[in-house]
Amino acid sequence: MEHDPALTDRLRDDLTASGFAVAGVEEVLGAVAADALHREEPVPALRATEGSDDPVAVLVRAFLLGEPVSARRLQAALPSLGIPGATRLGLVRSDGDQVRALVDLRPYAAVDGGGEVNWWIASDLGELATGNALRTDHVLGVGGASTTLAQVTIRDERRMVLDLGTGCGIQALHASRHSRRVVGTDISARALEFARFNALLAGVRLELRAGSMLEPVADERFDLVVSNPPFVITPRTPGMPSYEYRDGGRSGDAIVRELVEGVGSVLAPGGVAQLLGNWEVRRGEQWHERVGSWLDASGLDGWVVQRELQDPAQYAETWIRDGGTTPDRDRAAWASRYGSWLDDFASRDVEAIGFGFLTLRRPLAGAPSLRRLEEATGTVRQPLGPVIAASLGAHDWLEVHDDDGLLAAHLVVAPDVTEERYLTPGESDPQVVLLRQGGGFGRAVQAGTALAGFVGACDGDLSVGQIVNALGALLDVGADAVAADILPSARGLVRDGLLVPSS
Ligand SMILES: C[S@@+](CC[C@H](N)C(=O)[O-])C[C@H]1O[C@@H](n2cnc3c(N)ncnc32)[C@H](O)[C@@H]1O
């Protein structure tokens, strides 16, 4: 792609004037065609845009659907850039009076810590547009994993951010909104070209460097590292395609282990790394033992959330399809790749593959104090970034509040917490009381009589100790028994944001 600031300015002006935004595209397509397109099914979108002079429809046909469009229509949709300008930028090529897109270019909208963003992101055309299996150096656009990482990222002000494996640059673009400098790295020169183009189009300054893993930044320190790395576990069988965007070239889950164990070397004290990853669950071993051993080797605070677990067959199907091989297209290749995947997993006794996100932090001083590995496979309320930041803060608060400190503290119930009581019909006392978090991880915590009474009294007026004393008298068991019962749970509720220190 060509990086020409003047032409890119014209492109931005044209895309803005034409209304080529997420809402504009959905309006032109309608909900049904937009949903079908999200499922990689183009037929309704092709029908919705056919024969239309609407600039958004023309741009959708060209850049999302990979259809040839008439030069007249595209010229009208990009009047100041024009087809010669779009050709020079490497966006299109002409074929008689038809023009074809060479790249995928689509609007992107999100809300992050700094408010709403509206960008356009260029990447390689996907399978839907080309009708072909992906090239092994395919540069991915913004996908589900990209969005997940962007939403779990803590958006506090930072000085230096690293986006490792920047691809089209989406994480780096978000990072630019809350940091002074952003370095994006990638092993793929083509990916860096796209990232440079997207940054120019967004009017954002990024430092982009070629190289593998931490090598391009080995001597630097970052306050935040984000990475959606090429974590897909791929058999090292001869002839198996290796896609740069998803395959780090290692055996099994070694790439994620390498990153978890090594990222501390580029983190400034207090610096945070947020990563996505897959990990193998091997026979006789719990997932958290394996990933926990990586945390131990990292020397960092660590919090791992496993969001999904797939069996080897599901995993193989997902990733063989993702590369464009299907049983309909090529049954022999499908069967042979499927077999290689199963053999590869069997060779290491892999029974399942976990997916999740990791938050690592270099302690300001001393040894790590946070080691948490949990499953959260239900619905979460994104963005989780602020929730993760608050939980790290709560962890630090708890570290400096022993039980005496906690008893002296005042806590309030977070506004999104509700209490659910389950009663046997006719009974007046609930059998089960649940404290339910409305936001974030949507946690539900079962509370006994003392804990439910305690949380109910946490309005910030009385200290924890005063509430414990009152409950000890009320329940006739003494304050010490109540403290022993509820303080560990109260710590958990503070850590997870259901209770918040008010002093
Ligand atoms: C899953 S994509 C993520 C792209 C983008 N950051 C996002 O969130 O959508 C992984 C990226 O890592 C890059 N990559 C692959 N191997 C790498 C390596 N050894 N070192 C650095 N980057 C690598 C790929 O080229 C690709 O751009």
XYZ file of C-alpha atoms and ligand atoms in Angstrom:
530
model
C 0.000 0.000 0.000
C 1.115 3.526 -0.679
C 1.514 5.909 2.260
C 0.679 9.292 0.835
C -0.636 11.740 3.432
C -2.324 14.034 0.907
C -4.157 11.218 -0.870
C -5.073 9.617 2.473
C -6.576 12.943 3.593
C -8.735 12.929 0.484
C -9.786 9.354 1.108
C -10.793 10.236 4.680
C -12.780 13.248 3.439
C -14.577 11.144 0.839
C -15.391 8.295 3.235
C -16.719 10.786 5.760
C -18.789 12.685 3.194
C -20.239 9.486 1.748
C -21.412 8.318 5.192
C -19.309 5.131 5.051
C -19.667 4.503 8.780
C -20.814 1.436 10.749
C -24.323 2.864 11.119
C -24.425 3.915 7.443
C -23.474 0.422 6.285
C -26.082 -1.188 8.514
C -28.710 1.210 7.212
C -27.941 0.392 3.588
C -27.817 -3.354 4.224
C -30.682 -3.635 6.692
C -30.507 -5.823 9.774
C -30.992 -9.141 7.988
C -28.247 -8.639 5.396
C -25.911 -7.119 8.017
C -26.409 -10.132 10.294
C -25.892 -12.542 7.403
C -22.655 -10.752 6.513
C -21.452 -11.161 10.093
C -22.034 -14.873 9.550
C -19.879 -14.635 6.371
C -22.923 -15.025 4.127
C -22.902 -12.349 1.395
C -26.044 -13.136 -0.630
C -28.484 -10.792 1.200
C -25.893 -7.980 1.131
C -25.296 -8.481 -2.592
C -29.035 -8.219 -3.171
C -29.400 -5.167 -0.927
C -26.712 -3.233 -2.802
C -27.233 -4.440 -6.367
C -27.623 -1.665 -8.947
C -27.479 1.047 -6.286
C -25.844 4.428 -6.866
C -25.770 5.092 -3.129
C -22.067 5.719 -2.337
C -22.253 3.519 0.783
C -23.737 0.654 -1.236
C -21.003 1.068 -3.868
C -18.245 1.085 -1.230
C -19.766 -1.960 0.488
C -19.881 -3.870 -2.790
C -16.302 -2.967 -3.622
C -14.519 -3.150 -0.281
C -16.567 -5.577 1.836
C -17.966 -7.923 -0.785
C -15.076 -7.797 -3.297
C -17.460 -7.221 -6.205
C -16.421 -5.313 -9.329
C -18.143 -1.918 -9.395
C -18.541 0.508 -12.271
C -15.832 3.165 -12.506
C -18.570 5.815 -12.708
C -20.129 4.742 -9.421
C -16.847 4.437 -7.543
C -15.692 7.823 -8.862
C -18.931 9.311 -7.494
C -18.356 7.630 -4.106
C -14.743 8.877 -3.876
C -14.974 12.208 -5.705
C -11.899 13.998 -4.368
C -9.576 10.969 -4.324
C -10.866 9.628 -7.592
C -9.998 6.297 -9.126
C -6.433 7.385 -10.004
C -5.859 8.336 -6.347
C -7.399 5.094 -5.064
C -5.212 3.172 -7.522
C -2.079 4.974 -6.333
C -2.921 4.147 -2.720
C -3.132 0.491 -3.716
C -6.829 0.252 -2.879
C -8.190 -0.707 -6.310
C -7.280 -1.790 -9.804
C -9.211 -0.950 -12.959
C -10.347 -3.447 -15.526
C -12.031 -1.628 -18.439
C -14.900 0.354 -17.002
C -15.002 -1.864 -13.930
C -12.952 -1.391 -10.774
C -12.044 -4.033 -8.226
C -10.897 -3.554 -4.652
C -7.472 -4.921 -3.776
C -8.030 -4.602 -0.043
C -10.829 -4.839 2.481
C -11.649 -1.376 3.816
C -14.413 -0.998 6.331
C -15.644 1.358 9.003
C -14.936 0.494 12.617
C -16.754 1.988 15.600
C -16.116 1.393 19.277
C -16.326 3.049 22.642
C -13.165 2.932 24.711
C -11.932 4.802 27.778
C -11.692 8.021 25.765
C -15.244 7.792 24.376
C -16.428 6.907 20.878
C -14.066 6.196 18.002
C -14.847 5.920 14.320
C -12.055 4.708 12.070
C -11.665 2.827 8.803
C -9.517 -0.278 8.833
C -7.818 -1.718 5.768
C -6.725 -5.342 5.688
C -6.509 -8.147 3.169
C -9.723 -9.150 1.424
C -11.158 -12.232 3.104
C -12.367 -15.491 1.713
C -15.885 -14.141 1.336
C -14.675 -11.474 -1.094
C -12.093 -13.477 -3.036
C -13.784 -16.871 -3.003
C -10.374 -18.412 -2.356
C -8.608 -19.932 0.640
C -6.508 -17.362 2.472
C -2.874 -16.663 1.575
C -0.505 -17.755 4.310
C 0.619 -14.112 4.728
C -2.987 -12.895 4.985
C -3.377 -9.742 7.079
C -6.449 -9.998 9.223
C -8.951 -7.212 9.793
C -10.680 -6.607 13.108
C -12.146 -9.893 14.323
C -13.821 -11.193 17.442
C -10.510 -11.772 19.222
C -9.336 -8.227 18.368
C -12.503 -6.781 19.868
C -12.204 -8.957 22.970
C -8.670 -7.743 23.619
C -9.590 -4.111 22.947
C -12.428 -4.381 25.452
C -10.473 -6.066 28.243
C -7.589 -3.617 27.934
C -7.139 -1.239 30.836
C -7.379 2.293 29.469
C -5.528 4.225 32.196
C -3.150 6.928 31.008
C 0.168 5.320 30.006
C 3.501 6.630 28.816
C 4.718 3.762 26.586
C 2.567 1.009 25.088
C 3.640 -1.994 23.033
C 1.232 -3.784 20.701
C 2.999 -7.049 19.893
C 1.719 -8.596 16.666
C -0.069 -5.414 15.669
C -1.505 -6.773 12.396
C -3.801 -4.105 10.951
C -2.936 -1.953 13.989
C -6.270 -1.926 15.789
C -4.900 -2.389 19.327
C -2.217 0.218 18.679
C -4.828 2.713 17.462
C -6.823 2.285 20.668
C -3.635 2.534 22.746
C -2.760 5.834 21.070
C -5.764 7.397 22.798
C -4.380 6.933 26.285
C -0.628 6.950 25.909
C 2.209 9.165 24.789
C 4.012 6.637 22.593
C 2.808 3.439 20.964
C 5.147 0.890 19.427
C 3.554 -1.729 17.190
C 5.582 -4.750 16.120
C 4.932 -7.562 13.707
C 6.846 -10.275 11.937
C 4.850 -9.503 8.797
C 6.040 -6.627 6.614
C 2.637 -6.633 4.895
C 0.850 -6.276 8.228
C 3.025 -3.304 9.107
C 2.137 -1.710 5.749
C -1.545 -2.010 6.609
C -0.982 -0.709 10.139
C 0.905 2.300 8.749
C -1.879 3.007 6.279
C -4.603 2.660 8.939
C -2.744 4.952 11.326
C -2.366 7.579 8.618
C -6.054 7.308 7.777
C -6.958 7.670 11.470
C -4.544 10.601 11.891
C -2.619 8.690 14.573
C 1.158 8.430 15.073
C 2.505 4.917 15.662
C 6.067 3.606 15.778
C 6.039 0.404 13.760
C 8.845 -2.116 13.848
C 9.470 -5.415 12.116
C 10.620 -8.395 14.110
C 9.629 -11.454 16.035
C 8.141 -11.475 19.529
C 10.067 -9.247 21.989
C 13.191 -8.968 19.846
C 12.419 -5.506 18.332
C 11.878 -3.968 21.801
C 14.334 -5.988 23.878
C 15.979 -2.993 25.550
C 12.852 -0.977 26.230
C 10.329 -0.860 29.044
C 6.591 -0.392 28.596
C 3.793 0.574 30.957
C 1.338 -1.504 28.954
C 1.845 -4.397 26.560
C -1.132 -5.684 24.609
C -0.987 -8.700 22.371
C -3.410 -10.802 20.417
C -0.598 -13.136 19.437
C -0.619 -15.884 16.804
C -1.781 -18.375 19.421
C -3.488 -21.002 17.292
C -2.098 -24.465 17.985
C -1.101 -25.945 14.636
C 0.434 -29.322 13.795
C 3.964 -29.084 12.437
C 3.114 -31.596 9.707
C 4.869 -31.131 6.332
C 2.451 -29.512 3.877
C 0.201 -28.038 6.588
C -0.365 -24.359 5.726
C 1.008 -22.022 8.370
C -0.890 -18.753 8.507
C 1.204 -15.883 9.791
C -1.765 -14.146 11.387
C -2.583 -17.027 13.697
C 0.358 -19.407 13.870
C 3.515 -18.488 15.722
C 5.438 -21.439 14.300
C 5.960 -23.174 17.648
C 4.818 -26.582 18.784
C 1.602 -26.742 20.826
C 0.948 -23.702 23.000
C 4.640 -22.742 23.309
C 4.119 -19.276 21.827
C 1.770 -18.214 24.617
C 4.010 -19.737 27.279
C 7.001 -17.910 25.763
C 5.144 -14.625 25.863
C 3.807 -15.076 29.398
C 7.202 -16.084 30.729
C 9.138 -13.452 28.779
C 6.992 -10.332 28.719
C 8.163 -9.224 32.165
C 11.524 -8.341 30.607
C 9.946 -5.401 28.753
C 7.540 -4.275 31.496
C 8.357 -1.240 33.608
C 7.683 -1.683 37.351
C 3.904 -1.542 37.747
C 3.526 -2.169 33.999
C 0.697 -4.408 32.803
C 0.578 -6.932 29.957
C -2.768 -8.086 28.561
C -2.749 -11.056 26.252
C -5.092 -13.497 24.603
C -4.128 -17.118 24.312
C -4.894 -20.772 23.831
C -3.508 -23.431 26.126
C -3.493 -27.183 26.064
C -5.202 -29.197 28.750
C -3.264 -32.439 28.976
C -4.333 -35.733 30.487
C -3.903 -35.797 34.238
C -3.385 -32.041 34.497
C -5.836 -29.217 35.272
C -5.739 -26.218 32.942
C -4.823 -23.921 35.794
C -1.837 -26.070 36.761
C -0.287 -25.696 33.314
C -1.019 -21.977 32.904
C -0.227 -21.437 36.588
C 3.271 -22.829 36.021
C 3.779 -20.188 33.304
C 2.687 -17.498 35.761
C 5.115 -18.820 38.338
C 7.955 -18.698 35.803
C 7.014 -15.154 34.745
C 7.752 -13.576 38.131
C 4.692 -11.374 37.553
C 1.344 -10.819 39.160
C -1.044 -12.893 37.099
C -4.758 -13.202 36.543
C -5.999 -15.648 33.924
C -9.595 -15.955 32.829
C -10.490 -19.037 30.842
C -13.483 -18.153 28.675
C -13.882 -21.267 26.574
C -12.874 -24.892 26.369
C -12.975 -26.901 23.136
C -12.255 -30.548 22.533
C -9.543 -31.406 19.973
C -12.060 -32.179 17.219
C -13.959 -28.889 17.654
C -10.685 -27.019 17.690
C -9.403 -28.712 14.525
C -12.674 -27.987 12.691
C -12.654 -24.323 13.721
C -9.142 -23.661 12.472
C -9.191 -25.806 9.330
C -12.338 -23.951 8.249
C -10.801 -20.604 9.219
C -8.020 -21.243 6.680
C -10.592 -21.830 3.966
C -10.489 -25.647 3.741
C -13.944 -27.193 4.010
C -15.180 -30.730 3.393
C -17.253 -29.408 0.453
C -14.295 -27.777 -1.256
C -11.688 -30.454 -0.746
C -12.695 -33.542 1.177
C -9.253 -35.160 0.944
C -7.413 -32.082 2.287
C -10.037 -31.678 5.008
C -9.645 -35.280 6.162
C -5.868 -35.227 6.029
C -5.578 -31.930 7.958
C -8.168 -33.059 10.474
C -6.134 -36.227 11.038
C -2.909 -34.246 11.470
C -4.539 -32.046 14.092
C -5.844 -35.022 16.041
C -2.457 -36.783 15.804
C -0.681 -33.664 17.007
C -2.952 -33.311 20.038
C -2.752 -37.046 20.768
C 1.069 -36.892 20.699
C 0.946 -34.626 23.757
C -2.097 -36.213 25.440
C -4.149 -33.076 24.850
C -7.755 -33.577 25.911
C -9.011 -30.020 25.514
C -7.882 -26.552 24.486
C -8.607 -23.520 26.625
C -9.041 -19.957 25.376
C -8.898 -16.903 27.525
C -7.250 -13.655 28.469
C -4.372 -12.978 30.784
C -3.520 -9.887 32.785
C 0.059 -9.795 34.032
C 1.691 -7.065 36.068
C 5.252 -6.438 37.087
C 5.199 -5.694 40.830
C 6.370 -2.209 41.785
C 8.742 -3.914 44.192
C 9.217 -7.350 45.674
C 7.608 -10.641 44.797
C 4.306 -11.071 42.953
C 1.249 -11.126 45.193
C -1.534 -11.852 42.707
C -2.066 -15.328 41.288
C -5.564 -15.972 40.118
C -6.795 -18.482 37.537
C -10.517 -18.744 37.055
C -13.139 -19.849 34.587
C -15.736 -17.375 33.357
C -17.550 -19.101 30.552
C -20.842 -17.217 30.887
C -21.860 -13.853 29.532
C -19.703 -10.968 30.640
C -20.540 -7.295 30.232
C -17.881 -5.730 28.084
C -15.890 -3.578 28.294
C -14.133 -5.415 31.118
C -11.087 -3.108 31.028
C -12.357 -0.807 33.812
C -13.432 -3.837 35.876
C -9.993 -5.431 35.553
C -8.308 -2.146 36.492
C -10.576 -1.797 39.538
C -9.882 -5.363 40.611
C -6.104 -4.835 40.414
C -6.599 -1.708 42.551
C -8.756 -3.657 45.003
C -6.115 -6.380 45.199
C -3.511 -3.752 46.125
C -5.871 -2.258 48.710
C -6.434 -5.685 50.272
C -2.677 -6.332 50.351
C -2.174 -3.372 52.660
C -5.258 -4.085 54.794
C -4.805 -7.062 57.098
C -7.879 -8.164 59.051
C -7.476 -5.337 61.582
C -7.209 -2.872 58.703
C -10.287 -4.370 57.077
C -12.254 -4.171 60.350
C -11.418 -0.463 60.562
C -12.479 0.194 56.956
C -15.868 1.366 55.705
C -17.347 -0.431 52.701
C -20.266 0.331 50.401
C -22.211 -2.024 48.173
C -21.507 -1.335 44.481
C -24.542 0.125 42.713
C -24.890 -2.811 40.305
C -25.306 -5.410 43.070
C -28.714 -6.902 43.792
C -29.775 -9.565 46.241
C -31.807 -12.569 45.149
C -33.646 -14.665 47.732
C -34.959 -18.118 47.018
C -37.698 -19.330 49.360
C -39.564 -22.578 49.564
C -43.240 -21.664 49.054
C -44.839 -20.876 52.387
C -41.530 -20.386 54.204
C -40.501 -16.949 55.452
C -36.741 -17.567 55.608
C -34.847 -17.829 52.331
C -33.049 -21.076 51.626
C -30.537 -19.412 49.353
C -29.429 -15.792 49.113
C -27.398 -14.731 46.110
C -25.566 -11.454 45.695
C -25.535 -10.741 41.988
C -23.316 -8.306 40.140
C -25.086 -6.548 37.277
C -21.962 -5.469 35.373
C -18.481 -6.796 34.679
C -18.146 -10.541 35.125
C -21.762 -10.758 36.368
C -20.635 -12.749 39.380
C -23.126 -14.421 41.705
C -22.007 -15.078 45.273
C -23.987 -17.270 47.626
C -24.345 -15.617 51.030
C -25.225 -17.167 54.371
C -27.221 -15.261 56.988
C -24.221 -13.426 58.425
C -22.736 -12.406 55.077
C -26.097 -11.300 53.678
C -26.695 -9.221 56.833
C -23.193 -7.798 56.616
C -23.487 -6.747 52.967
C -26.922 -5.279 53.649
C -25.384 -3.017 56.299
C -22.459 -1.849 54.139
C -23.606 1.665 53.322
C -20.342 3.333 54.356
C -21.656 4.674 57.709
C -20.471 1.896 60.005
C -17.015 0.344 59.865
C -16.659 -3.334 59.032
C -15.781 -3.944 62.707
C -18.905 -2.164 63.961
C -21.115 -4.226 61.640
C -19.357 -7.436 62.718
C -19.904 -6.589 66.409
C -23.575 -5.850 65.829
C -24.057 -9.112 63.919
C -22.224 -11.053 66.648
C -24.735 -9.754 69.198
C -27.750 -10.151 66.905
C -26.922 -13.735 65.924
C -25.760 -14.512 69.439
C -22.481 -16.061 68.292
C -19.984 -13.326 69.199
C -18.007 -10.947 67.019
C -15.002 -13.252 66.596
C -17.106 -16.018 65.086
C -18.769 -13.572 62.703
C -15.393 -12.096 61.716
C -13.942 -15.551 61.049
C -17.002 -16.376 58.967
C -17.315 -13.274 56.842
C -13.932 -11.548 56.497
C -12.586 -13.973 53.853
C -15.821 -13.551 51.870
C -15.730 -9.776 52.353
C -12.220 -9.775 50.885
C -13.493 -11.691 47.856
C -16.358 -9.224 47.421
C -13.950 -6.270 47.581
C -11.574 -7.928 45.098
C -14.446 -8.533 42.680
C -15.987 -5.091 43.062
C -19.242 -6.035 44.830
C -18.064 -4.084 47.869
C -16.043 -0.906 47.494
C -13.906 0.752 50.200
C -15.281 4.187 51.010
C -12.465 5.310 53.261
C -4.108 -12.637 15.596
S -3.182 -11.422 14.745
C -3.530 -9.999 15.739
C -3.640 -8.726 14.956
C -4.123 -7.523 15.749
N -3.209 -7.168 16.803
C -5.501 -7.738 16.325
O -5.659 -7.698 17.552
O -6.427 -7.933 15.549
C -1.517 -11.854 15.211
C -0.441 -11.001 14.572
O 0.832 -11.468 15.046
C 1.755 -11.429 13.976
N 2.843 -12.391 14.256
C 2.944 -13.693 13.892
N 4.076 -14.228 14.365
C 4.706 -13.239 15.046
C 5.932 -13.174 15.753
N 6.720 -14.231 15.859
N 6.276 -11.994 16.316
C 5.465 -10.911 16.211
N 4.290 -10.921 15.556
C 3.929 -12.069 14.967
C 0.932 -11.768 12.761
O 1.576 -11.320 11.585
C -0.372 -11.052 13.069
O -0.367 -9.752 12.554
